[in-house]
Coordinates of C-alpha atoms in Angstrom, one line a residue:
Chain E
X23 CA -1.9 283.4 128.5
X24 CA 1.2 282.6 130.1
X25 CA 2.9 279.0 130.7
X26 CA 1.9 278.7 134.2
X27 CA -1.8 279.1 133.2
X28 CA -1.1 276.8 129.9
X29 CA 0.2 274.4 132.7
X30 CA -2.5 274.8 135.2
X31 CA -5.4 274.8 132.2
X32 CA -3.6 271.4 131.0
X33 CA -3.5 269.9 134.7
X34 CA -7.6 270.5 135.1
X35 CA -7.9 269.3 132.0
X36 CA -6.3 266.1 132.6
X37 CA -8.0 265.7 135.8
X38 CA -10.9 265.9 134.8
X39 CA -10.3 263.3 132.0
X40 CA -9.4 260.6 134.5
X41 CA -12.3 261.4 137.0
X42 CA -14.7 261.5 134.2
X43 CA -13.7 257.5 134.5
X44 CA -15.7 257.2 137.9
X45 CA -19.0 257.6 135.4
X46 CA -17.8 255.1 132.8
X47 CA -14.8 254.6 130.8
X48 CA -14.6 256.8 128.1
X49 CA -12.5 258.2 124.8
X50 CA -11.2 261.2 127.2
X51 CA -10.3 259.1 130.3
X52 CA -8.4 256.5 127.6
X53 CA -6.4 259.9 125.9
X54 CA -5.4 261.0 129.7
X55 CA -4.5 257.5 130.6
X56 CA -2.6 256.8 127.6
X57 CA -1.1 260.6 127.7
X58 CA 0.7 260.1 131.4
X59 CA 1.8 256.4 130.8
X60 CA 4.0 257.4 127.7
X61 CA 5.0 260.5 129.7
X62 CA 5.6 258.9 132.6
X63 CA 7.6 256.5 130.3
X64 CA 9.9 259.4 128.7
X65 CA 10.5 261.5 131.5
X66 CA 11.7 258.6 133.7
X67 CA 14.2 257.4 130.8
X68 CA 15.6 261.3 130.7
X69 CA 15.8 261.8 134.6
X70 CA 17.4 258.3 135.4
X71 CA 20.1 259.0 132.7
X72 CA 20.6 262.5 133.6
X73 CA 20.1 261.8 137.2
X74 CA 21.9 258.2 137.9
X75 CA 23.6 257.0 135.0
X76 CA 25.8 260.5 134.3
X77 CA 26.9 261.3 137.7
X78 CA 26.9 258.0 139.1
X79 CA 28.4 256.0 136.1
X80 CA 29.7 258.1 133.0
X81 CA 31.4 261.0 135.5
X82 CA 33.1 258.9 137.4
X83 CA 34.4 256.9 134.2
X84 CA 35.5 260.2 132.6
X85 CA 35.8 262.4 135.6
X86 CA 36.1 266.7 134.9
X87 CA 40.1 266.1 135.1
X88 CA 40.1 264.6 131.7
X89 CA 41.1 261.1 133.1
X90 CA 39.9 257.5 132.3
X91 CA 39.0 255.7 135.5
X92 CA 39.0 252.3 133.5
X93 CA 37.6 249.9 136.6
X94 CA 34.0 251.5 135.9
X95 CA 33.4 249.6 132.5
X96 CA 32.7 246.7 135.2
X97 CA 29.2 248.2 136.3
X98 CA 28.7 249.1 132.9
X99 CA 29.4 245.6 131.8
X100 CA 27.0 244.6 134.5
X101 CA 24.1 247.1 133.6
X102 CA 24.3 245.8 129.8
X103 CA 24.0 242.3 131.2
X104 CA 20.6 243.6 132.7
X105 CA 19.6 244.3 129.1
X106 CA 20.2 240.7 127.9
X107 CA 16.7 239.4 129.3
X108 CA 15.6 241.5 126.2
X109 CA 17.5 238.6 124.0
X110 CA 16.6 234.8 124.9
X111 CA 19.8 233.7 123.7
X112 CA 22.1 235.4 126.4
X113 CA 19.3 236.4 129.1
X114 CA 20.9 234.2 131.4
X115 CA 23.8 236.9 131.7
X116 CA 21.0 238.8 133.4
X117 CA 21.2 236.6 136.5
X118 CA 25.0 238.1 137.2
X119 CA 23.7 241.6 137.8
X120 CA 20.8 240.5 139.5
X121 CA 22.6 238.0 141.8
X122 CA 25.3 241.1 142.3
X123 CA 22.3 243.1 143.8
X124 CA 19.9 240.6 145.1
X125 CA 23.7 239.5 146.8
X126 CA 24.6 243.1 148.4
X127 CA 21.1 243.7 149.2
X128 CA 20.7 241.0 151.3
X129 CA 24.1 240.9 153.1
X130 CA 23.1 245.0 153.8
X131 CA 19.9 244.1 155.1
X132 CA 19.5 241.1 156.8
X133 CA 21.2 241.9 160.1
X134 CA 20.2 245.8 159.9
X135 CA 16.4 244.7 159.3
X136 CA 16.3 241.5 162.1
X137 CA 17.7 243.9 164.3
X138 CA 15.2 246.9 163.5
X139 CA 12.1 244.9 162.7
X140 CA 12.4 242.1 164.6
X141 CA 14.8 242.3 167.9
X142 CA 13.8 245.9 168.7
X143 CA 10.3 245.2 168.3
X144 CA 10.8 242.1 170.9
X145 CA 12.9 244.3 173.2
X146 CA 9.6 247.0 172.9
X147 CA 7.6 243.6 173.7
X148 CA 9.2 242.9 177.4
X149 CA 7.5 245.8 179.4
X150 CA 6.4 246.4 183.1
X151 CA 3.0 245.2 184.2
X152 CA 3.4 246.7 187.5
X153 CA 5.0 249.7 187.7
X154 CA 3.4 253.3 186.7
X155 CA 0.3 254.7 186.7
X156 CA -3.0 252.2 186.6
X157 CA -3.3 253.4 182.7
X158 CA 0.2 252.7 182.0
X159 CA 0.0 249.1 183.7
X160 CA -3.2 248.5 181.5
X161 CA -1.4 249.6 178.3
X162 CA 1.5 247.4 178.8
X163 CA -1.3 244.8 179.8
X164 CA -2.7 244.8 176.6
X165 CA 0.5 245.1 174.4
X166 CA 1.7 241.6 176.1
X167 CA -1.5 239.9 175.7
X168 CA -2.1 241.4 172.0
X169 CA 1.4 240.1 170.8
X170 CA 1.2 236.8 172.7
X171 CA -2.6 235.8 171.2
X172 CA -1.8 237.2 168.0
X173 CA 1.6 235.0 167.9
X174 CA -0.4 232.0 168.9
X175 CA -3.3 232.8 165.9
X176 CA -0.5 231.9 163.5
X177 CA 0.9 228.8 165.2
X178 CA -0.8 226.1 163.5
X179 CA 1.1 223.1 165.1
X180 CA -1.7 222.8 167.4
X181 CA -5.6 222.7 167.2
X182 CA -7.0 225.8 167.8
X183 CA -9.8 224.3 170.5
X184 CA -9.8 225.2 174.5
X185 CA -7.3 227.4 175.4
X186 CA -5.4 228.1 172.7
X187 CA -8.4 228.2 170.9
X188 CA -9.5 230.9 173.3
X189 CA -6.3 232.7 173.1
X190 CA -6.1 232.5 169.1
X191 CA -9.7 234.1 168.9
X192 CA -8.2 237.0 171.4
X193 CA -5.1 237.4 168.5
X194 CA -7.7 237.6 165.8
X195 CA -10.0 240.1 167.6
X196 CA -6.7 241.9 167.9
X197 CA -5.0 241.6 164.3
X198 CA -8.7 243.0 163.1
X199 CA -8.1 246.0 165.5
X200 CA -5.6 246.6 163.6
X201 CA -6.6 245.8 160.0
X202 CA -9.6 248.4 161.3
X203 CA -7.1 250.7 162.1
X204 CA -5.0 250.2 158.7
X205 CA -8.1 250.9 156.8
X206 CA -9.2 253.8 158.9
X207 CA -5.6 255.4 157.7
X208 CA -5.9 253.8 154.2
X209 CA -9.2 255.8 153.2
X210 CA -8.3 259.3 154.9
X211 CA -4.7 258.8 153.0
X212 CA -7.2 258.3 149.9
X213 CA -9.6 260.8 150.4
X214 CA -6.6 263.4 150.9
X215 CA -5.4 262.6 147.6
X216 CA -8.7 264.1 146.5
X217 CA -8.6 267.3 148.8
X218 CA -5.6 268.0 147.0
X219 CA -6.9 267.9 143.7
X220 CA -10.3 269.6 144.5
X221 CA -7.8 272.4 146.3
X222 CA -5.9 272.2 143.2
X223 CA -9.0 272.8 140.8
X224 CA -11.0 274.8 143.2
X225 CA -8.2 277.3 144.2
X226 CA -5.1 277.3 141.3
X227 CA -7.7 276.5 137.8
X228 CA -11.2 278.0 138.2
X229 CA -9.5 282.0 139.4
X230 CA -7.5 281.6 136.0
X231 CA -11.1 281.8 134.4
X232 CA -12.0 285.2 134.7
X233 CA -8.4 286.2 133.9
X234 CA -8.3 284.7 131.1
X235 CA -11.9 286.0 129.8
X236 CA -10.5 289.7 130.6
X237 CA -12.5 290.3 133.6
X238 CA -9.9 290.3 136.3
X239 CA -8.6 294.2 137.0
Chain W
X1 CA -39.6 249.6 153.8
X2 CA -38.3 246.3 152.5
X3 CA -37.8 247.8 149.1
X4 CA -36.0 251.1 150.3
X5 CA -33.6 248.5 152.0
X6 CA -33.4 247.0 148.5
X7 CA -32.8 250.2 146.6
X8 CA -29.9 251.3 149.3
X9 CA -28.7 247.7 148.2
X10 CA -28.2 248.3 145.3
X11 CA -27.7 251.9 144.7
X12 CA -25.3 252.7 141.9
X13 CA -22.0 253.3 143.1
X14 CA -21.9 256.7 141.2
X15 CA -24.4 257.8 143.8
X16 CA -21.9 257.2 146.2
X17 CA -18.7 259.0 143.9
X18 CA -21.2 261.9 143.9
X19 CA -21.7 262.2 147.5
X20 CA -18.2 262.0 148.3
X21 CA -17.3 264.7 146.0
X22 CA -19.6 267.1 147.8
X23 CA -18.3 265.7 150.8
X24 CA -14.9 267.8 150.1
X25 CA -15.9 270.4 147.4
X26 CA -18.4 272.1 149.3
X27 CA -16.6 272.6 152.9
X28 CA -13.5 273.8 150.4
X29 CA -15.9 275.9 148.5
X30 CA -17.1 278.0 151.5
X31 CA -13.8 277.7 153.3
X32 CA -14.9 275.8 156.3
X33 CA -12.6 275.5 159.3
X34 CA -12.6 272.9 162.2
X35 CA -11.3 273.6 165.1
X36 CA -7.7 270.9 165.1
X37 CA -7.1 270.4 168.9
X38 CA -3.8 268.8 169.2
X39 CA -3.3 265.7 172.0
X40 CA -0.6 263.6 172.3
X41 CA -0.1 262.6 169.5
X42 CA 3.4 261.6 167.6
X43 CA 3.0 264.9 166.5
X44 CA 3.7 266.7 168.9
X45 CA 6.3 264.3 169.9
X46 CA 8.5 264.8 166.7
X47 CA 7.1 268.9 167.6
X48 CA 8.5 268.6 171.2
X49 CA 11.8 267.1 169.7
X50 CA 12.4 270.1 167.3
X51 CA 11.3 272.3 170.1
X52 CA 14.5 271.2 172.6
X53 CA 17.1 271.1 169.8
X54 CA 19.6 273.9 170.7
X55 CA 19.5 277.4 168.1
X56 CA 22.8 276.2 165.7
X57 CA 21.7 272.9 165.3
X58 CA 21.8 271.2 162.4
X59 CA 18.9 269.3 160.8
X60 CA 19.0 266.4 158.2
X61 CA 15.5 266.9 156.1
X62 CA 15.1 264.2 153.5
X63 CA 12.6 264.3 150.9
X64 CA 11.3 261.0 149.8
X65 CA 8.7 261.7 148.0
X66 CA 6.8 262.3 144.7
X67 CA 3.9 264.4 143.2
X68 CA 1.4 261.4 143.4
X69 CA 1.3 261.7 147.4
X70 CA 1.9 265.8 147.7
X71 CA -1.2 266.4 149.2
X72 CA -0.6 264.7 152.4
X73 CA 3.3 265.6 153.0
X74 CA 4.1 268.9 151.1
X75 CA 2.3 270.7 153.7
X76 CA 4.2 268.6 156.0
X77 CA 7.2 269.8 154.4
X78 CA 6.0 273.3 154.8
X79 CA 5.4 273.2 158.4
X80 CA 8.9 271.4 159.8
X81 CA 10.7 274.2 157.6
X82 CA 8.6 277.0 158.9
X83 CA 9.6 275.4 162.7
X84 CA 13.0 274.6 161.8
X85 CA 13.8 278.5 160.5
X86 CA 12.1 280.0 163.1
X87 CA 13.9 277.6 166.0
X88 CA 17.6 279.1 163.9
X89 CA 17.9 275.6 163.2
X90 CA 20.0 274.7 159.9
X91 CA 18.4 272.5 156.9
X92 CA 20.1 270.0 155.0
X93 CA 18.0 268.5 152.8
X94 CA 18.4 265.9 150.1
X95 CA 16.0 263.1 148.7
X96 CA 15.8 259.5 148.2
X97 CA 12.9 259.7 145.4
X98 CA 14.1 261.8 142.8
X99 CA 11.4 264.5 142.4
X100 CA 11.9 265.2 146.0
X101 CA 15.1 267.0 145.7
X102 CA 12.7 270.0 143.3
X103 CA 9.9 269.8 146.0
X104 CA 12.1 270.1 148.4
X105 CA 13.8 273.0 146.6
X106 CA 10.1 274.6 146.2
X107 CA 9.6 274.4 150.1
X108 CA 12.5 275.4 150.9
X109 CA 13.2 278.9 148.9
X110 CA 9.7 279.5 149.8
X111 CA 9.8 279.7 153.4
X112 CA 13.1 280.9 154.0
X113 CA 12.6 283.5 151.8
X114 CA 9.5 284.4 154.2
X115 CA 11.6 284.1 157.3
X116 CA 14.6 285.8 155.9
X117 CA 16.9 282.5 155.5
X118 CA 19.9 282.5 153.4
X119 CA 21.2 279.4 151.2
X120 CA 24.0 277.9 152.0
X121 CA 24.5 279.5 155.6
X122 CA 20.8 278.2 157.0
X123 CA 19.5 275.7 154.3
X124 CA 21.3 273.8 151.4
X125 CA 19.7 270.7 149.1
X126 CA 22.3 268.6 148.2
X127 CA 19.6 266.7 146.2
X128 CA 18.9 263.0 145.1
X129 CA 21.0 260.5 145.0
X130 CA 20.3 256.7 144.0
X131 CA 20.6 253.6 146.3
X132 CA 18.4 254.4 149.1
X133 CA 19.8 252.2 152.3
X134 CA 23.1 251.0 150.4
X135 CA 23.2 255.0 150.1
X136 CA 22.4 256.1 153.5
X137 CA 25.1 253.6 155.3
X138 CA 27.8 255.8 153.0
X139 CA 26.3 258.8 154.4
X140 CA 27.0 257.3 158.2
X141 CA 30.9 257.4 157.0
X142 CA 31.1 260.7 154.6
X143 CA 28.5 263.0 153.4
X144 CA 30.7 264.4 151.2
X145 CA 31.8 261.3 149.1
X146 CA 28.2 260.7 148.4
X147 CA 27.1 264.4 147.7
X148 CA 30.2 265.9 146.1
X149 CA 28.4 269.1 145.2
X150 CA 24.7 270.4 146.7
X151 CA 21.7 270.2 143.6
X152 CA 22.6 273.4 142.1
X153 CA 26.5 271.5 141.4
X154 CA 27.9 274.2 144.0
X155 CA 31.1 271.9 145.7
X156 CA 30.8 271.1 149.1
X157 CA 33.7 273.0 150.2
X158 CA 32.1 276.4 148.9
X159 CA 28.9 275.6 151.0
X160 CA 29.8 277.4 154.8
X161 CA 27.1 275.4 157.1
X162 CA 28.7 271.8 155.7
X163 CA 32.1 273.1 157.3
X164 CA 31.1 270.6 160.6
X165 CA 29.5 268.3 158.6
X166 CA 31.1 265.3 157.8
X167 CA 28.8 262.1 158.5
X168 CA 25.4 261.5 159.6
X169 CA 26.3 261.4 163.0
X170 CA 26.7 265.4 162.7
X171 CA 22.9 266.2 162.7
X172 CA 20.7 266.5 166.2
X173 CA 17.9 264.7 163.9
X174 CA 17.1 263.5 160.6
X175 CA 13.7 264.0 159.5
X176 CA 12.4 262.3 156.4
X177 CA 9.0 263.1 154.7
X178 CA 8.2 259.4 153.3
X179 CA 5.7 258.3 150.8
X180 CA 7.4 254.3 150.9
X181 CA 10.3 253.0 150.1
X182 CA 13.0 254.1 150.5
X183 CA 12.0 256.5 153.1
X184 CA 11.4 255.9 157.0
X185 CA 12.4 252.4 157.4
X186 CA 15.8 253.1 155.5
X187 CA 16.2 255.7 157.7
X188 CA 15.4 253.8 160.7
X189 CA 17.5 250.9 159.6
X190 CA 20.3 252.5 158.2
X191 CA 20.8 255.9 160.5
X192 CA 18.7 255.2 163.6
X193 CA 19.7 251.8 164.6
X194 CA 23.2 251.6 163.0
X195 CA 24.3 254.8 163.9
X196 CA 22.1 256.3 166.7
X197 CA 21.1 259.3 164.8
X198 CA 17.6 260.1 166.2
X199 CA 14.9 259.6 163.7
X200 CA 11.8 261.8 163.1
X201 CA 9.3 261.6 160.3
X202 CA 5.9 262.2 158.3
X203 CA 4.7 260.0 156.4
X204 CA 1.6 258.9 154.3
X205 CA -1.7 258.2 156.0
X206 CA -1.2 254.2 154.7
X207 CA 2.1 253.6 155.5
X208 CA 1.3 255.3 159.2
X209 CA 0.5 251.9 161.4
X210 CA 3.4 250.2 159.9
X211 CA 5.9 253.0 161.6
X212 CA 4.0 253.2 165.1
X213 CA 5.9 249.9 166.6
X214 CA 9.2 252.5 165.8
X215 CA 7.6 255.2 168.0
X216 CA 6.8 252.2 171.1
X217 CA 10.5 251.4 170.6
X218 CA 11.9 254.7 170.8
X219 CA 13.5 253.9 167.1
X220 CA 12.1 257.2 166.0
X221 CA 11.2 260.5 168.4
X222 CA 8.1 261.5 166.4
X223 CA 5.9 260.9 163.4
X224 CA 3.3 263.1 161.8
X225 CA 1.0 260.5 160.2
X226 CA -0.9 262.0 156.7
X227 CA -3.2 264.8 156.8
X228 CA -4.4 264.4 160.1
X229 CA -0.1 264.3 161.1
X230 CA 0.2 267.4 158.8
X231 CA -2.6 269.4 160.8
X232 CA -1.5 269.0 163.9
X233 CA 2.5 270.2 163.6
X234 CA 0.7 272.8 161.5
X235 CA -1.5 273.6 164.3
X236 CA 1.7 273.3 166.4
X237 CA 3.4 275.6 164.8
X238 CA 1.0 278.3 164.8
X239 CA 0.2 278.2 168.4
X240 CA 2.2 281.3 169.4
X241 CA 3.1 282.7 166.3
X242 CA 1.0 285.5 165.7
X243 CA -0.4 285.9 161.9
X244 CA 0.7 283.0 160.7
X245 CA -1.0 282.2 156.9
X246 CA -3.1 279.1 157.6
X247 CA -1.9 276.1 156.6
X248 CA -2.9 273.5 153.7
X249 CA -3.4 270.5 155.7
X250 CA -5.6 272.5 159.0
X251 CA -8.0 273.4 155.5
X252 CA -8.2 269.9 154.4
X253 CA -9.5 268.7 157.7
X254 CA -13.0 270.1 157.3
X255 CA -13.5 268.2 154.0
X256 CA -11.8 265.2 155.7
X257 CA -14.0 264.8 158.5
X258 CA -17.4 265.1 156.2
X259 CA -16.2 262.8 153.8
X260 CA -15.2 260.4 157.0
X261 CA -18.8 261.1 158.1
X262 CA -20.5 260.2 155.2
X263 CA -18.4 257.0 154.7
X264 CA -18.9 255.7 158.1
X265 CA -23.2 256.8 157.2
X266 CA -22.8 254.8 153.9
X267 CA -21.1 252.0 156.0
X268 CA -24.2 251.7 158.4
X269 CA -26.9 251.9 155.6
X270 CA -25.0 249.4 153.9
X271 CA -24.9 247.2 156.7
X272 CA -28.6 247.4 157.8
X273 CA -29.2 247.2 154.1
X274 CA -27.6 243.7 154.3
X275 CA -28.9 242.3 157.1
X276 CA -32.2 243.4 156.4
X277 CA -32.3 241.8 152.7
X278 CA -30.3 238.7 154.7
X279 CA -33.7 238.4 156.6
X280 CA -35.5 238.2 154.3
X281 CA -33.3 235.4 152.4
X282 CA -32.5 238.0 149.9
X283 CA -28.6 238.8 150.4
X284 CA -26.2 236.8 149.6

């Protein structure tokens, strides 16, 4: 038996565990669950060290030259300050670090994303309805109207009755188009999950079976 | 008839586990194939896009993605590097999730060792790096001070296809293979609208109608959208290549569309189920 069929053997295994769920909970669906949240746990500690901390933090510190870049103590200051929610006494230091990247993450985003999700998306709003083909005049037709009811759907500064009444029930006939459509994508997303692991048990676990009783050439 | 209607009502929802399981096992079991024909779709836009890039170019593949969502974007993966190789179009990849850097790795010495490409002169990984869109506006300025040294710590200066790459604005497209955040909309934010690099992508089946408003915008050139997205650049990319191994995703579609099938069947039963008992002043 080799590690790549120990691995494979312990994947089914553990699949199997947590599907065996979908009948009822059960001791080997809790060993499974319990199994990949303190992996999941460990290996995430390991790779974010090894991964972020080292060549993002402690290299450039104490870069291969033998040097001391002494200015990156700040961030570590700051990181350590993110640890002080663990103490009640000094968790308000925690609020520095996260103001420091609630602060750059903000000033980073908020023209970028009113630009990209909001602007753009108005500019991708203001369309023909003349010109092109009949289809292409319909399409634009019902982008304009579908953005315009929906909008008026969620303005609530005036009764929905009459028209905008009228125009809000056209938005919401839209919006659950769309939710439709979300769902549509949201169930083939999940049943793909499951293709994958029936491909995964189907063609990588059950061939290893008759290799590993000897009956494979 | 009226106690069928309340059996269906309240069949056990293990019935239903059961029937879905069949739903995929058994068309995977006997290999079942339906035919994928390819339409319009973002697809084939984002397939178009590759298609006009001139031999030389150079690509920026991102891998933003974990195991948890593989099934639905490593044969993605598979099918933009098979394209790429065979257009003689250069990979750089890297990844804004960290186990994307060793998927991408997987994909990557996998098909160009099929096609006969050679690291560091047709693909590199420079691997993952932390920050996501903070990270990506660096790259717009210098590549290099971001990744110093590719994921295997060769430097950048011993890597002969960075030579003419110095910031973002270097690549003919960046494609990124997203499973959330960070992943397309970064991209989009960050590279697309700040620095005009075109924007391509696959992405997960839910996270697919959030991204279309960037394809009516021209913000990105293409999107393969989950399984269904994977099958048809698959599909794509076969047409014209002769023996070509069959994809993962074109596979998954038979068990796809039964499972689809008997969802929408258990949808209707439900329904006339309900309305039935509702009749009767029995639902509630």
């Amino acid at each position: 038996m080799t590690w790549e069929i120990a691995g494979i053997w312990a994947g089914a295994l553990l699949t199997l565990c947590l599907y065996s769920f979908l009948y009822r909970d059960n001791p080997f669906y809790k060993f499974a669950e319990h199994l990949f949240v303190g992996m999941s746990a460990g290996y995430w500690v390991i790779y974010t060290v090894e991964n972020v901390l080292k060549p993002n933090w402690w290299q450039m510190m104490f870069p291969a030259d033998g040097s001391f870049h002494w200015v990156w103590i700040v961030p570590g200051i700051f990181a350590l300050f993110m640890l002080a929610r663990i103490v009640p006494k000094v968790s308000g230091l925690s609020r520095m670090a996260l103001a420091m990247i609630v602060g750059t993450g903000s000033g980073l985003a908020m023209v970028s994303s009113f630009q990209t999700d909001a602007l753009a998306q108005v500019e991708g709003t203001i369309v023909s309805l003349s010109a092109g083909s009949a289809f292409t005049i319909f399409s634009n037709l019902v982008l304009v109207v579908g953005v315009v009811t929906g909008l008026v759907y969620f303005f609530f500064s005036k009764a929905h009755t009459g028209v905008t009444g009228g125009a809000a029930n056209v938005g919401i006939t839209i919006l659950m188009v769309a939710f439709g459509a979300s769902f549509g994508y949201t169930v083939m997303a999940r049943i793909s999950l499951l293709i994958g692991q029936a491909q995964f048990l189907l063609f990588d676990w059950l061939p290893t079976i008759p290799r590993l009783l000897g009956m494979h050439g | 008839m009226a106690r069928l209607m309340q059996r269906i009502g309240n069949l056990d929802r293990r019935v239903i586990f059961v029937l879905i399981a069949l739903s995929v096992f058994l068309p995977l079991s006997f290999r079942i194939v339906f035919p994928n024909p390819v339409g319009a779709e973002p697809s084939r836009q984002l397939y178009d896009y590759v298609e006009a890039l001139p031999a030389g170019s150079t690509v920026l593949l991102s891998f933003d993605y974990d195991p948890s969502t593989m099934p639905e974007l490593q044969p993605m993966a598979y099918a933009v590097c098979q394209h790429l190789f065979r257009r003689d179009i250069r990979i750089v990849a890297m990844a804004l999730w960290p186990q994307g850097a060793s998927l991408g790795q997987e994909v990557l010495s996998e098909v160009a060792d099929s096609l006969g490409g050679e690291q560091y002169v047709d693909w590199c990984n420079l691997g993952y790096k932390t920050g996501g869109g903070v990270m990506i506006v660096r790259l717009g300025s210098s590549i290099q001070a971001v990744f110093p040294a590719d994921k295997d710590n060769r430097p950048w200066a011993e890597i002969p296809m960075l030579r003419d790459i110095s910031s973002l604005t270097d690549f003919a497209l960046v494609i990124s293979l997203s499973a959330g955040d960070p992943g397309v909309p970064a991209w989009v934010m960050m590279a697309g609208d700040r620095f005009g690099v075109p924007i391509g992508g696959g992405c997960t089946a839910v996270s697919a109608p959030q991204f279309y408003p960037y394809l009516g915008t021209g913000q990105m050139v293409g999107m393969m959208g989950g399984l269904k997205g994977a099958a048809d650049y698959e599909s794509l990319v076969r047409e014209g290549t002769e023996g070509a191994p069959q994809g993962q995703a074109i596979e998954g579609m038979a068990p796809q569309s039964v499972a689809h099938l008997v969802i929408m069947l258990l949808i209707v039963v439900g329904n006339i189920s309900y309305f039935a008992q509702k009749r009767k002043g029995g639902a509630r």
